[in-house]
mmCIF file of C-alpha atoms in Angstrom:
data_model
loop_
_atom_site.group_PDB
_atom_site.id
_atom_site.type_symbol
_atom_site.label_atom_id
_atom_site.label_comp_id
_atom_site.label_asym_id
_atom_site.label_seq_id
_atom_site.Cartn_x
_atom_site.Cartn_y
_atom_site.Cartn_z
ATOM 1 C CA LYS A 216 4.126 11.214 0.154
ATOM 2 C CA GLN A 217 0.370 11.676 -0.078
ATOM 3 C CA ILE A 218 -0.319 7.951 -0.481
ATOM 4 C CA ASN A 219 1.798 7.190 2.581
ATOM 5 C CA ALA A 220 -0.114 9.758 4.636
ATOM 6 C CA LYS A 221 -3.411 8.178 3.617
ATOM 7 C CA LEU A 222 -2.112 4.658 4.288
ATOM 8 C CA VAL A 223 -0.828 5.577 7.745
ATOM 9 C CA GLY A 224 -4.132 7.267 8.588
ATOM 10 C CA HIS A 225 -6.071 4.191 7.477
ATOM 11 C CA PHE A 226 -3.750 1.848 9.394
ATOM 12 C CA ARG A 227 -3.991 3.962 12.543
ATOM 13 C CA TYR A 228 -7.793 4.039 12.380
ATOM 14 C CA TYR A 229 -8.351 0.377 11.513
ATOM 15 C CA GLY A 230 -5.174 -1.065 13.060
ATOM 16 C CA VAL A 231 -6.709 -2.783 16.087
ATOM 17 C CA THR A 232 -5.798 -6.204 17.432
ATOM 18 C CA ASP A 233 -8.054 -8.565 15.473
ATOM 19 C CA ASN A 234 -8.000 -6.650 12.196
ATOM 20 C CA SER A 235 -4.505 -7.528 10.980
ATOM 21 C CA ASN A 236 -5.760 -9.554 7.999
ATOM 22 C CA GLY A 237 -7.985 -6.681 6.913
ATOM 23 C CA ILE A 238 -5.307 -4.008 6.980
ATOM 24 C CA HIS A 239 -2.748 -6.273 5.276
ATOM 25 C CA THR A 240 -5.287 -6.987 2.530
ATOM 26 C CA PHE A 241 -5.963 -3.263 2.187
ATOM 27 C CA GLY A 242 -2.230 -2.533 1.878
ATOM 28 C CA TYR A 243 -1.913 -5.232 -0.795
ATOM 29 C CA CYS A 244 -4.871 -3.814 -2.749
ATOM 30 C CA VAL A 245 -3.389 -0.309 -2.599
ATOM 31 C CA ARG A 246 -0.082 -1.618 -3.982
ATOM 32 C CA ARG A 247 -1.849 -3.387 -6.861
ATOM 33 C CA LYS A 248 -3.945 -0.318 -7.673
ATOM 34 C CA LEU A 249 -0.888 1.940 -7.561
ATOM 35 C CA PHE A 250 0.848 -0.421 -10.002
ATOM 36 C CA GLU A 251 -2.167 -0.233 -12.337
ATOM 37 C CA ILE A 252 -2.289 3.563 -12.149
ATOM 38 C CA LEU A 253 1.429 3.952 -12.821
ATOM 39 C CA ASN A 254 1.148 1.485 -15.694
ATOM 40 C CA ARG A 255 -1.511 3.589 -17.468
ATOM 41 C CA ARG A 256 0.920 6.374 -18.313
ATOM 42 C CA SER A 257 1.203 5.180 -21.914
ATOM 43 C CA GLN A 258 -0.685 2.902 -24.281
ATOM 44 C CA LYS A 259 1.807 0.086 -23.815
ATOM 45 C CA LYS A 260 2.756 -1.547 -20.538
ATOM 46 C CA SER A 261 5.598 0.641 -19.360
ATOM 47 C CA LEU A 262 6.139 -0.775 -15.888
ATOM 48 C CA THR A 263 6.851 -4.344 -14.807
ATOM 49 C CA TRP A 264 6.555 -5.774 -11.308
ATOM 50 C CA GLU A 265 10.353 -5.755 -11.051
ATOM 51 C CA GLY A 266 10.406 -2.075 -11.957
ATOM 52 C CA PHE A 267 7.633 -1.415 -9.461
ATOM 53 C CA ALA A 268 9.639 -3.241 -6.767
ATOM 54 C CA LYS A 269 12.645 -1.011 -7.496
ATOM 55 C CA LEU A 270 10.390 2.039 -7.344
ATOM 56 C CA THR A 271 8.959 1.017 -3.969
ATOM 57 C CA ASP A 272 12.503 0.363 -2.709
ATOM 58 C CA ARG A 273 13.376 3.947 -3.570
ATOM 59 C CA PHE A 274 10.068 5.384 -2.312
ATOM 60 C CA PRO A 275 8.785 2.892 0.284
ATOM 61 C CA LEU A 276 5.103 2.617 1.108
ATOM 62 C CA ALA A 277 3.918 2.475 4.700
ATOM 63 C CA LYS A 278 3.701 -1.004 6.190
ATOM 64 C CA ALA A 279 0.476 -2.284 7.696
ATOM 65 C CA ARG A 280 0.776 -2.700 11.445
ATOM 66 C CA ILE A 281 -1.345 -2.886 14.570
ATOM 67 C CA TYR A 282 -1.454 0.414 16.472
ATOM 68 C CA VAL A 283 -4.009 -0.404 19.199
ATOM 69 C CA ASN A 284 -4.019 -3.516 21.381
ATOM 70 C CA ILE A 285 -7.572 -3.886 22.694
ATOM 71 C CA TYR A 286 -6.620 -6.716 25.057
ATOM 72 C CA GLY A 287 -4.068 -4.973 27.156
#
């Protein structure tokens, strides 16, 4: 819930017309970092990418999108 609030705030602030690559890259980096953090819960690798995909299906993360069109 807290990560989604931060993602939406970031996407609303930086989500202008010509910044779509930047916010998509940011969303991708957040997903990778969240996977790393959740994988550090034990000394062995406890979470696979398939398990992470199931987890994000159950608790979806906010999608990067453009909120402000500066051309119109």
